Short mmCIF file of C-alpha atoms and ligand atoms in Angstrom, two decimals:
data_model
loop_
_atom_site.label_atom_id
_atom_site.label_comp_id
_atom_site.label_asym_id
_atom_site.label_seq_id
_atom_site.Cartn_x
_atom_site.Cartn_y
_atom_site.Cartn_z
CA MET A 1 53.50 -7.78 -35.44
CA LYS A 2 52.99 -4.77 -32.62
CA GLY A 3 49.70 -5.76 -32.40
CA TRP A 4 50.87 -8.93 -30.84
CA ILE A 5 52.84 -7.71 -27.89
CA PRO A 6 49.32 -6.45 -25.96
CA ILE A 7 48.07 -9.54 -26.64
CA LEU A 8 50.42 -11.57 -25.51
CA LEU A 9 50.85 -9.45 -22.06
CA VAL A 10 47.05 -9.46 -21.90
CA THR A 11 46.80 -13.17 -22.11
CA ALA A 12 50.04 -13.98 -20.05
CA ILE A 13 48.67 -11.92 -17.37
CA PHE A 14 45.32 -13.51 -17.58
CA CYS A 15 47.17 -16.86 -17.22
CA PHE A 16 49.11 -15.46 -14.27
CA ALA A 17 46.17 -14.63 -12.59
CA ALA A 18 44.30 -17.63 -13.20
CA SER A 19 46.36 -19.54 -11.95
CA THR A 20 47.37 -17.57 -8.56
CA ALA A 21 44.12 -17.67 -8.38
CA GLN A 22 43.94 -21.27 -8.58
CA ALA A 23 46.70 -21.61 -6.27
CA ARG A 24 45.11 -19.62 -3.58
CA ASN A 25 41.37 -21.18 -4.32
CA ALA A 26 40.36 -17.16 -4.63
CA PRO A 27 36.68 -16.97 -6.34
CA GLN A 28 36.90 -16.80 -9.55
CA LEU A 29 33.41 -15.71 -12.05
CA ILE A 30 32.54 -18.34 -14.25
CA ARG A 31 29.53 -18.61 -17.07
CA LEU A 32 27.58 -21.47 -17.82
CA ARG A 33 24.71 -22.65 -20.24
CA GLY A 34 22.30 -24.84 -20.99
CA LEU A 35 21.05 -25.47 -17.33
CA SER A 36 18.00 -26.73 -16.27
CA GLN A 37 16.02 -25.24 -13.83
CA ASP A 38 16.55 -28.09 -11.69
CA GLN A 39 20.50 -27.81 -12.42
CA ILE A 40 20.28 -24.07 -11.33
CA ARG A 41 18.54 -24.61 -8.55
CA GLU A 42 21.04 -27.49 -6.99
CA ILE A 43 23.60 -24.60 -7.41
CA ALA A 44 21.57 -22.32 -5.39
CA ASP A 45 21.20 -24.57 -2.93
CA SER A 46 24.65 -25.76 -2.84
CA GLY A 47 25.34 -22.09 -1.31
CA LEU A 48 27.09 -20.65 -4.10
CA GLU A 49 25.92 -17.36 -5.85
CA ILE A 50 24.24 -17.14 -9.05
CA THR A 51 23.37 -14.52 -11.38
CA VAL A 52 22.05 -13.98 -15.10
CA THR A 53 23.05 -12.03 -17.82
CA GLY A 54 20.77 -13.08 -20.26
CA LYS A 55 18.62 -16.24 -21.35
CA GLY A 56 19.56 -19.54 -20.51
CA VAL A 57 23.13 -18.04 -19.21
CA VAL A 58 24.23 -17.61 -15.75
CA GLU A 59 26.99 -16.59 -13.70
CA VAL A 60 28.29 -18.43 -10.65
CA VAL A 61 30.64 -16.58 -7.81
CA ALA A 62 32.68 -20.18 -6.98
CA THR A 63 36.39 -21.02 -6.30
CA PRO A 64 38.63 -23.42 -8.17
CA ASP A 65 37.52 -26.30 -5.55
CA GLU A 66 34.13 -25.25 -5.64
CA GLN A 67 34.05 -25.36 -9.40
CA LYS A 68 34.84 -29.18 -9.19
CA LEU A 69 31.34 -30.00 -8.85
CA LEU A 70 29.96 -27.78 -11.33
CA ILE A 71 32.14 -27.51 -14.68
CA ARG A 72 31.28 -29.98 -17.37
CA PRO A 73 31.84 -29.50 -21.37
CA ASP A 74 27.81 -29.49 -21.85
CA ARG A 75 27.60 -26.14 -19.56
CA SER A 76 30.28 -24.21 -22.51
CA PRO A 77 31.77 -22.91 -18.87
CA GLU A 78 34.08 -19.92 -19.54
CA ILE A 79 36.11 -18.00 -16.69
CA VAL A 80 34.60 -14.68 -17.17
CA ILE A 81 36.66 -13.05 -14.06
CA PRO A 82 39.70 -15.09 -12.99
CA ASP A 83 40.46 -13.51 -9.97
CA LEU A 84 37.78 -12.08 -8.22
CA ASP A 85 40.51 -10.42 -5.71
CA ALA A 86 42.74 -8.40 -8.07
CA TYR A 87 39.36 -7.43 -9.85
CA VAL A 88 38.31 -5.50 -6.67
CA ALA A 89 41.74 -3.97 -6.50
CA GLY A 90 41.14 -3.20 -10.11
CA ARG A 91 38.24 -1.32 -9.56
CA LEU A 92 39.54 0.55 -6.47
CA ALA A 93 42.70 2.03 -8.44
CA GLY A 94 40.42 2.75 -11.88
CA GLN A 95 38.61 5.14 -9.55
CA ARG A 96 39.10 9.13 -10.08
CA ARG A 97 38.25 12.34 -8.63
CA GLY A 98 34.49 13.23 -9.10
CA ALA A 99 34.12 9.03 -10.32
CA GLU A 100 34.65 7.01 -7.28
CA TYR A 101 32.69 4.70 -4.83
CA PHE A 102 31.89 6.00 -1.30
CA THR A 103 34.05 4.47 1.56
CA TYR A 104 32.03 4.10 4.70
CA GLU A 105 34.15 6.63 6.03
CA ARG A 106 33.36 9.37 3.30
CA LEU A 107 29.44 7.85 3.29
CA VAL A 108 29.56 8.86 7.65
CA GLU A 109 30.98 12.57 6.50
CA ALA A 110 28.37 13.26 3.52
CA LEU A 111 25.30 12.01 5.99
CA GLU A 112 26.34 14.43 8.88
CA MET A 113 26.85 16.95 6.38
CA TRP A 114 23.49 16.30 4.08
CA GLU A 115 21.88 16.48 7.74
CA ALA A 116 23.59 19.41 8.79
CA ASN A 117 22.63 21.26 5.09
CA HIS A 118 18.72 19.98 4.91
CA SER A 119 18.08 20.27 8.83
CA ALA A 120 14.52 20.95 8.21
CA ILE A 121 14.09 17.74 6.20
CA ALA A 122 16.35 15.14 7.09
CA ARG A 123 17.35 13.28 10.55
CA LEU A 124 20.10 10.90 11.06
CA HIS A 125 19.77 7.78 13.23
CA VAL A 126 21.70 5.00 14.27
CA ILE A 127 19.54 2.19 14.16
CA GLY A 128 22.13 -0.57 14.93
CA ARG A 129 26.19 -1.55 15.66
CA THR A 130 27.85 -4.23 13.56
CA TRP A 131 29.70 -7.09 14.60
CA GLU A 132 33.08 -4.95 14.25
CA GLY A 133 31.53 -2.02 15.85
CA ARG A 134 30.63 0.41 12.92
CA ASP A 135 27.10 2.40 13.46
CA ILE A 136 24.07 1.32 10.62
CA LEU A 137 22.93 4.66 9.84
CA ALA A 138 19.61 5.85 8.42
CA MET A 139 18.49 9.03 7.73
CA LYS A 140 14.89 9.62 7.42
CA VAL A 141 13.63 12.45 4.76
CA SER A 142 10.57 14.16 6.10
CA ASP A 143 8.87 17.51 6.71
CA ASN A 144 8.46 17.67 10.26
CA PRO A 145 11.45 14.66 10.57
CA ASP A 146 11.26 14.67 14.07
CA ARG A 147 7.38 13.71 14.44
CA ASP A 148 6.50 10.56 13.06
CA GLU A 149 3.56 11.80 11.14
CA ALA A 150 0.89 9.83 9.60
CA GLU A 151 2.43 9.67 6.06
CA PRO A 152 3.21 6.59 3.94
CA ALA A 153 6.90 5.35 4.57
CA VAL A 154 9.31 3.78 2.76
CA LEU A 155 12.53 2.32 2.92
CA ILE A 156 15.61 2.63 0.52
CA ASN A 157 18.25 -0.03 1.38
CA GLY A 158 21.79 -0.59 -0.26
CA ALA A 159 24.68 -2.86 0.46
CA HIS A 160 23.45 -5.92 2.06
CA HIS A 161 26.01 -7.53 0.09
CA ALA A 162 29.53 -5.69 0.52
CA ARG A 163 30.64 -6.26 -2.98
CA GLU A 164 27.53 -4.35 -4.60
CA TRP A 165 29.00 -1.00 -3.86
CA ILE A 166 26.94 0.42 -6.98
CA SER A 167 23.64 -0.23 -4.86
CA THR A 168 25.27 2.65 -2.22
CA GLU A 169 25.45 4.94 -4.75
CA VAL A 170 21.89 5.12 -6.36
CA ALA A 171 20.58 5.07 -2.36
CA MET A 172 23.16 8.40 -1.81
CA GLU A 173 22.25 9.99 -5.01
CA SER A 174 18.52 9.21 -4.46
CA LEU A 175 18.51 10.95 -1.51
CA ARG A 176 21.47 13.63 -2.32
CA GLN A 177 18.53 14.65 -4.97
CA LEU A 178 15.94 14.27 -2.71
CA LEU A 179 17.24 16.73 -0.26
CA GLU A 180 18.57 19.48 -2.70
CA GLY A 181 15.10 19.58 -4.87
CA TYR A 182 13.09 19.95 -1.63
CA GLY A 183 11.90 23.61 -2.44
CA ARG A 184 13.24 23.31 -6.02
CA ASP A 185 11.42 20.82 -7.56
CA ALA A 186 7.65 20.42 -6.98
CA ASN A 187 7.75 16.78 -7.10
CA LEU A 188 10.41 16.09 -4.82
CA THR A 189 9.22 18.70 -2.60
CA ARG A 190 5.31 16.51 -2.48
CA LEU A 191 7.73 13.61 -1.40
CA VAL A 192 9.13 15.27 1.09
CA ASN A 193 6.20 16.66 2.31
CA GLU A 194 3.76 13.78 2.19
CA ARG A 195 6.14 10.90 2.76
CA GLU A 196 8.28 9.79 5.30
CA THR A 197 11.10 8.24 3.46
CA TRP A 198 14.53 6.03 5.33
CA PHE A 199 17.46 5.28 3.29
CA VAL A 200 20.00 2.95 4.75
CA PRO A 201 22.27 3.23 1.91
CA VAL A 202 24.86 0.82 3.47
CA LEU A 203 23.45 -1.86 5.83
CA ASN A 204 26.61 -4.14 5.90
CA PRO A 205 29.24 -1.61 6.74
CA ASP A 206 31.75 -4.18 8.22
CA GLY A 207 31.72 -6.27 4.78
CA VAL A 208 31.80 -2.94 2.57
CA VAL A 209 34.82 -2.03 4.53
CA PHE A 210 36.17 -5.00 4.36
CA SER A 211 35.52 -5.38 0.38
CA GLN A 212 37.41 -2.01 0.00
CA THR A 213 40.14 -2.06 2.56
CA GLN A 214 41.57 -5.86 2.04
CA GLU A 215 40.65 -5.69 -1.69
CA ARG A 216 38.55 -8.93 -1.38
CA TYR A 217 35.05 -9.95 -3.44
CA TRP A 218 33.09 -9.97 -0.52
CA ARG A 219 29.36 -10.85 -0.12
CA LYS A 220 28.33 -11.52 3.20
CA ASN A 221 28.63 -9.47 6.77
CA ARG A 222 32.03 -10.06 9.24
CA ARG A 223 30.61 -12.40 12.10
CA PRO A 224 33.02 -14.81 12.91
CA ILE A 225 32.17 -18.00 13.13
CA THR A 226 34.75 -20.47 13.13
CA ALA A 227 38.96 -19.98 12.18
CA THR A 228 38.19 -20.01 8.45
CA ALA A 229 34.57 -18.85 8.11
CA TRP A 230 33.19 -15.32 8.25
CA GLY A 231 30.01 -13.82 7.90
CA VAL A 232 26.28 -14.56 7.38
CA ASP A 233 24.54 -13.87 4.27
CA LEU A 234 22.11 -10.96 5.23
CA ASN A 235 19.91 -11.43 2.45
CA ARG A 236 18.99 -15.06 3.80
CA ASN A 237 18.49 -14.32 7.66
CA TYR A 238 15.22 -12.26 7.63
CA ASP A 239 12.51 -14.60 9.57
CA TYR A 240 10.48 -15.70 6.92
CA THR A 241 10.38 -19.62 5.22
CA TRP A 242 13.83 -18.98 6.58
CA GLY A 243 16.74 -21.60 5.56
CA THR A 244 14.65 -23.53 3.32
CA SER A 245 15.84 -22.48 -0.52
CA GLY A 246 18.67 -20.71 -2.02
CA THR A 247 20.97 -20.88 1.01
CA THR A 248 23.21 -23.41 3.09
CA ALA A 249 24.02 -24.01 6.52
CA ASP A 250 27.28 -24.16 5.93
CA PRO A 251 29.42 -20.67 7.20
CA ALA A 252 31.99 -21.38 4.54
CA LYS A 253 29.78 -20.55 1.58
CA ASP A 254 28.20 -17.47 0.27
CA THR A 255 24.44 -17.71 0.61
CA PHE A 256 24.78 -19.14 4.04
CA ALA A 257 21.72 -18.39 6.35
CA GLY A 258 22.87 -17.63 9.92
CA PRO A 259 22.84 -19.56 13.07
CA ALA A 260 18.97 -18.39 13.14
CA ALA A 261 16.69 -15.88 11.51
CA PHE A 262 17.66 -12.63 12.64
CA SER A 263 20.47 -13.66 14.16
CA GLU A 264 22.55 -10.63 12.94
CA PRO A 265 22.48 -7.17 14.06
CA GLU A 266 22.13 -5.57 10.51
CA THR A 267 18.96 -7.53 10.06
CA GLN A 268 17.85 -7.12 13.29
CA ALA A 269 18.43 -3.09 12.99
CA ILE A 270 16.04 -3.54 9.92
CA LYS A 271 13.36 -5.64 11.78
CA ALA A 272 13.13 -2.75 14.70
CA LEU A 273 12.80 -0.35 11.70
CA ALA A 274 10.26 -1.93 9.83
CA GLU A 275 8.06 -3.38 13.50
CA ARG A 276 7.91 0.67 13.90
CA GLU A 277 7.60 2.31 10.72
CA ARG A 278 5.19 -0.18 9.10
CA PHE A 279 6.40 0.76 5.46
CA GLN A 280 4.08 0.84 2.89
CA ALA A 281 6.80 0.36 0.22
CA CYS A 282 10.68 -1.12 0.21
CA LEU A 283 13.30 -1.26 -2.41
CA ALA A 284 16.00 -2.97 -1.89
CA LEU A 285 19.22 -2.02 -4.07
CA HIS A 286 21.28 -4.76 -5.42
CA SER A 287 23.56 -5.96 -8.27
CA TYR A 288 23.80 -7.23 -11.06
CA SER A 289 21.63 -8.32 -13.71
CA GLU A 290 19.21 -5.63 -14.83
CA LEU A 291 16.54 -6.57 -13.39
CA VAL A 292 12.90 -5.66 -11.04
CA LEU A 293 12.06 -8.07 -8.74
CA TYR A 294 9.08 -8.60 -6.85
CA PRO A 295 8.25 -11.42 -4.28
CA TYR A 296 7.94 -14.04 -3.26
CA SER A 297 11.53 -15.15 -3.37
CA TYR A 298 11.50 -18.36 -1.54
CA ALA A 299 9.63 -20.56 -4.03
CA LYS A 300 8.65 -20.64 -7.74
CA ASN A 301 4.72 -19.77 -7.62
CA ALA A 302 4.43 -19.14 -4.17
CA PRO A 303 0.75 -17.64 -3.67
CA ASN A 304 1.00 -14.00 -3.63
CA PRO A 305 -2.61 -12.25 -3.81
CA ASP A 306 -1.26 -8.58 -4.60
CA LYS A 307 1.08 -9.90 -7.97
CA SER A 308 -0.70 -8.14 -10.44
CA ARG A 309 -0.16 -4.57 -8.14
CA PHE A 310 3.50 -5.73 -8.25
CA GLN A 311 3.58 -6.55 -11.79
CA VAL A 312 2.36 -3.20 -12.55
CA LEU A 313 4.58 -1.67 -10.25
CA ALA A 314 7.81 -3.43 -11.49
CA GLN A 315 7.01 -2.98 -15.29
CA ASP A 316 6.51 0.65 -14.32
CA MET A 317 10.12 1.08 -12.74
CA ALA A 318 11.56 -0.86 -15.30
CA ALA A 319 10.72 1.37 -17.66
CA PHE A 320 12.82 4.05 -16.13
CA ASN A 321 15.94 1.88 -16.43
CA GLY A 322 15.36 -0.24 -19.17
CA TYR A 323 15.68 -3.62 -17.15
CA GLN A 324 13.58 -6.50 -17.07
CA SER A 325 10.91 -7.07 -14.53
CA GLN A 326 10.05 -10.60 -13.09
CA ASN A 327 9.03 -12.47 -9.95
CA SER A 328 12.05 -13.44 -7.92
CA ALA A 329 11.84 -16.74 -7.90
CA GLU A 330 11.74 -17.16 -11.95
CA LEU A 331 15.74 -17.51 -11.71
CA TYR A 332 15.89 -19.77 -8.74
CA ALA A 333 14.12 -19.37 -5.08
CA ALA A 334 15.92 -17.81 -2.18
CA SER A 335 14.62 -17.64 1.42
CA GLY A 336 15.11 -15.26 4.46
CA VAL A 337 15.02 -12.39 1.88
CA LEU A 338 13.99 -8.93 3.18
CA ASP A 339 11.34 -8.60 0.39
CA ASP A 340 9.34 -11.60 1.68
CA TRP A 341 10.00 -10.79 4.88
CA LEU A 342 8.77 -7.46 4.57
CA TYR A 343 5.57 -8.42 2.34
CA GLY A 344 5.13 -11.63 4.32
CA THR A 345 5.01 -9.75 7.34
CA PHE A 346 3.39 -6.20 6.58
CA ARG A 347 1.95 -6.48 3.18
CA THR A 348 4.87 -3.91 2.78
CA LEU A 349 5.46 -3.35 -1.74
CA ALA A 350 8.92 -4.68 -1.23
CA LEU A 351 10.92 -4.63 -4.54
CA THR A 352 14.62 -5.03 -5.41
CA ILE A 353 16.25 -3.89 -8.29
CA GLU A 354 19.63 -5.83 -9.64
CA ILE A 355 21.46 -2.68 -10.76
CA GLY A 356 23.66 -2.87 -14.05
CA ARG A 357 25.65 -5.70 -15.61
CA ALA A 358 28.72 -6.59 -13.01
CA PHE A 359 28.71 -6.58 -8.88
CA ILE A 360 31.02 -3.40 -9.19
CA PRO A 361 30.82 -1.22 -12.58
CA PRO A 362 34.05 0.98 -13.40
CA ALA A 363 33.42 3.76 -11.31
CA ASP A 364 33.04 6.04 -14.25
CA GLN A 365 29.81 4.23 -14.89
CA ILE A 366 27.93 4.90 -11.44
CA ALA A 367 26.56 8.48 -12.89
CA GLU A 368 25.13 6.60 -15.59
CA LEU A 369 23.50 3.88 -13.44
CA CYS A 370 22.32 6.84 -11.31
CA ARG A 371 20.37 8.42 -13.77
CA LEU A 372 18.71 5.11 -14.71
CA ASN A 373 18.02 4.23 -11.50
CA VAL A 374 17.33 7.07 -9.43
CA PRO A 375 14.20 8.03 -11.12
CA ALA A 376 12.39 4.64 -10.32
CA VAL A 377 13.41 4.97 -6.74
CA PHE A 378 11.28 8.23 -6.55
CA PHE A 379 8.54 6.56 -8.69
CA LEU A 380 8.15 3.92 -6.00
CA ILE A 381 8.63 6.33 -3.09
CA ASP A 382 5.50 8.21 -4.97
CA LYS A 383 3.70 4.70 -5.30
CA ALA A 384 4.13 4.22 -1.45
CA GLY A 385 1.27 6.85 -1.05
CA THR A 386 -1.15 5.07 -3.64
CA HIS A 387 -0.47 1.36 -4.50
CA GLY A 388 1.00 1.50 -0.75
CA VAL A 389 -2.23 3.31 1.00
CA THR A 390 -4.67 0.50 -0.48
CA THR A 391 -2.76 -2.72 -0.06
CA PRO A 392 -3.81 -5.47 2.72
CA GLY A 393 -1.96 -5.08 6.30
CA SER A 394 -1.21 -1.40 5.48
CA LEU A 395 -1.34 -0.05 8.58
CA PHE A 396 -1.93 3.54 7.25
CA VAL A 397 -5.49 5.60 7.40
CA PRO A 398 -6.60 6.71 4.61
CA GLU A 399 -8.01 9.61 6.75
CA SER A 400 -4.69 10.83 7.26
CA LEU A 401 -3.95 11.81 3.96
CA ALA A 402 -3.00 15.82 4.01
CA ASP A 403 -3.32 16.73 0.24
CA SER A 404 -5.47 16.35 -2.29
CA ARG A 405 -3.04 15.68 -5.42
CA THR A 406 -1.59 12.27 -2.95
CA ALA A 407 -5.21 11.46 -2.84
CA PHE A 408 -6.44 11.99 -6.20
CA ASP A 409 -2.99 9.59 -7.30
CA ALA A 410 -4.22 6.98 -4.76
CA VAL A 411 -7.81 6.92 -6.22
CA VAL A 412 -6.31 6.44 -9.83
CA ASP A 413 -3.62 4.11 -9.15
CA GLY A 414 -6.06 1.94 -6.94
CA VAL A 415 -9.39 1.99 -9.11
CA ALA A 416 -6.66 0.94 -12.26
CA VAL A 417 -5.67 -2.09 -10.52
CA LEU A 418 -8.70 -2.99 -8.72
CA SER A 419 -10.00 -5.17 -11.45
CA ILE A 420 -7.07 -7.24 -12.12
CA LEU A 421 -6.46 -8.12 -8.34
CA PRO A 422 -7.57 -11.21 -7.18
CA PRO A 423 -10.94 -11.38 -5.28
CA GLU A 424 -8.70 -12.19 -1.60
CA ALA A 425 -6.61 -8.68 -2.50
CA ARG A 426 -9.83 -7.14 -4.29
CA MET A 427 -12.28 -6.60 -1.26
CA PHE A 428 -9.45 -4.84 1.05
CA ALA A 429 -8.14 -2.81 -2.06
CA ALA A 430 -12.17 -1.59 -2.51
CA ASP A 431 -13.12 -1.05 1.02
CA THR A 432 -9.77 1.29 1.43
CA LEU A 433 -10.53 2.99 -2.03
CA ARG A 434 -13.90 3.67 -1.08
CA SER A 435 -12.39 5.67 1.75
CA VAL A 436 -9.52 7.36 0.16
CA GLY A 437 -12.43 8.70 -2.31
CA VAL A 438 -14.00 9.85 0.38
CA ARG A 439 -11.00 11.62 2.27
CA LEU A 440 -10.40 12.96 -1.23
CA SER A 441 -13.57 14.54 -1.69
CA GLU A 442 -12.98 16.16 1.87
CA LEU A 443 -9.35 17.35 0.35
CA VAL A 444 -11.18 18.73 -2.28
CA ALA A 445 -13.91 20.34 -1.09
CA PHE A 446 -11.53 22.41 1.04
CA ASP A 447 -9.31 23.26 -2.19
CA VAL A 448 -12.50 24.73 -3.85
CA ARG A 449 -14.11 26.89 -1.19
CA HIS A 450 -10.58 28.26 -0.91
CA GLY A 451 -10.10 28.80 -4.92
CA ASP A 452 -7.94 26.01 -5.65
CA THR A 453 -9.91 23.92 -8.31
CA ALA A 454 -6.69 21.99 -9.78
CA VAL A 455 -7.50 18.66 -8.44
CA TRP A 456 -11.38 19.05 -8.92
CA ASN A 457 -10.73 19.82 -12.33
CA LEU A 458 -8.63 16.65 -12.78
CA ILE A 459 -11.16 14.66 -11.03
CA ARG A 460 -14.08 15.78 -13.46
CA SER A 461 -11.44 15.00 -16.76
CA THR A 462 -10.19 11.60 -15.33
CA PRO A 463 -13.10 8.53 -15.49
CA GLU A 464 -11.53 6.58 -13.05
CA ALA A 465 -12.38 9.21 -10.35
CA ASP A 466 -15.51 9.57 -11.18
CA PHE A 467 -16.98 7.65 -8.10
CA VAL A 468 -15.56 10.94 -6.08
CA ILE A 469 -17.80 13.74 -8.09
CA PRO A 470 -21.09 13.12 -6.25
CA LEU A 471 -18.63 12.73 -2.86
CA VAL A 472 -17.43 16.14 -3.65
CA ARG A 473 -20.74 17.82 -4.47
CA GLU A 474 -22.16 16.10 -1.17
CA ARG A 475 -19.60 17.54 0.57
CA LEU A 476 -19.91 20.84 -0.65
CA ARG A 477 -23.50 21.47 0.22
CA PHE A 478 -22.26 19.97 3.83
CA ASP A 479 -19.76 22.51 3.99
CA SER A 480 -22.11 25.23 2.67
CA LEU A 481 -24.68 24.52 4.93
CA HIS A 482 -22.33 24.29 8.04
CA HIS A 483 -19.64 27.18 6.97
CA GLY A 484 -21.87 29.29 4.79
CA ALA A 485 -21.10 30.24 1.49
CA THR A 486 -18.15 28.67 -0.23
CA ASP A 487 -14.97 30.85 -1.53
CA GLY A 488 -14.83 29.31 -4.73
CA GLU A 489 -17.80 31.35 -6.31
CA GLY A 490 -18.26 30.64 -9.91
CA CYS A 491 -16.73 27.21 -9.78
CA ASP A 492 -18.85 25.84 -7.35
CA PRO A 493 -18.90 21.92 -7.70
CA ALA A 494 -22.39 21.59 -5.55
CA ARG A 495 -23.75 23.48 -8.70
CA ASN A 496 -22.18 22.11 -11.64
O1 LIG B 501 20.46 -13.56 -4.24
C1 LIG B 501 20.19 -12.42 -3.34
O2 LIG B 501 20.25 -12.38 -2.39
C2 LIG B 501 19.91 -11.26 -4.56
N1 LIG B 501 20.70 -11.47 -5.67
S1 LIG B 501 22.48 -11.04 -5.37
O3 LIG B 501 22.92 -11.18 -6.90
N2 LIG B 501 22.68 -9.22 -5.31
O4 LIG B 501 22.46 -11.78 -4.44
C3 LIG B 501 18.57 -11.48 -5.18
C4 LIG B 501 17.47 -11.97 -3.99
C5 LIG B 501 15.95 -12.10 -4.50
N3 LIG B 501 16.00 -13.51 -4.71
C6 LIG B 501 16.40 -14.56 -6.40
N4 LIG B 501 16.78 -14.46 -7.06
N5 LIG B 501 15.44 -15.22 -5.22
ZN1 LIG B 502 22.81 -8.54 -3.40
#
């Protein structure tokens, strides 16, 4: 008998929450099954947000009014979360010391403190100001952070969408580990020395503050539009096939594309940064669905000459978190997203991770979700200097590779994808690969002349790097003629 009391109580609370949400027309999360691709697209094009939890199962954020057009018995509708505003409040209340989400205020404090504690490799920039006057902050991490060096540049960003707090956590945890790992961890030290990584952990501060302080389930920014409508979906506002799919011109809806492409201060901030930095790679962090997504998103089967390279990258990243990798448009098409704009404009290797199984996982899951996803972030930062270097459109000059290990990795990754690239991408990749090989031979010859044969040995034992061997020998011969005897006596590749 006793066991019935909590069940009755939970049921009563559920019904109460559902009915008050009904009365307020508050958003709910509903699950639908058995929808055709056309029906999913129709929902996405009506301005509602869709996520996926498994094959053929979609979850949609919709108010009771909006649900009238969606709910049909053959779709086995289920209410997953009866009152999403109450759900946000519950997530905030369920936090405890050591397991809590960043507020915007605490995030600003943390970034300022981390910059001060790691001033040799970290520089905090204000890249824009929101409608409500908040700073959009970006932390650059690199050796010589005040100089724009010729190193592959990467952008890691979170919280395009206000309620996706976990995205900020993964960005912040990656940043923290990178800063603290410098000088301690060989790989992270190399990533700091050989890359310029920009972290924008909260692109949408107004939205995040609104969702956390008003306990509201909010996605967009806080552009004031009419007396009853606020906000633009920042991930529909970029200028690449803007406004054509998975979005709406209705400002009251969750996926409103904005009055024009780049109408928002937040997306303008990213635009200015990207035009300056010409990122080799970018990772947009979102939640949820446990997916690693690659462009294009605006339409199914949109031609992407680097598709095979993206597939390799996305699969490798998915190996860290166990997520599924797929083309962004596979579930439904969405236009005006960051990745499409970056790849379409600059050929940036731009990917998205949809973290976890809920927009706002309970705070005690933050650590585990970071453990799963931070290695994927570091992996992409690394690959910006390998795949990113041989990607068409990249303005990165292979001659400026500063370190033999980085050049070696670029050669190995480049050769690995060369054969699977379509002809239009292969030509550029092959040309760049050749220049990277020449650069590698210069760097390795330098190493050898100074008694360091580590990368030279790697080249000799790696079939993909075979073509570099004669280049190194040639370079050493040339160097010995011009600089006298080598320092690497006994292991002189010119004679091996
Ligand atoms: O819709 C978005 O902007 C992203 N999903 S989220 O649930 N975080 O809002 C994903 C964009 C990638 N695109 C497609 N699903 N086409
Ligand atoms: Zn999102």
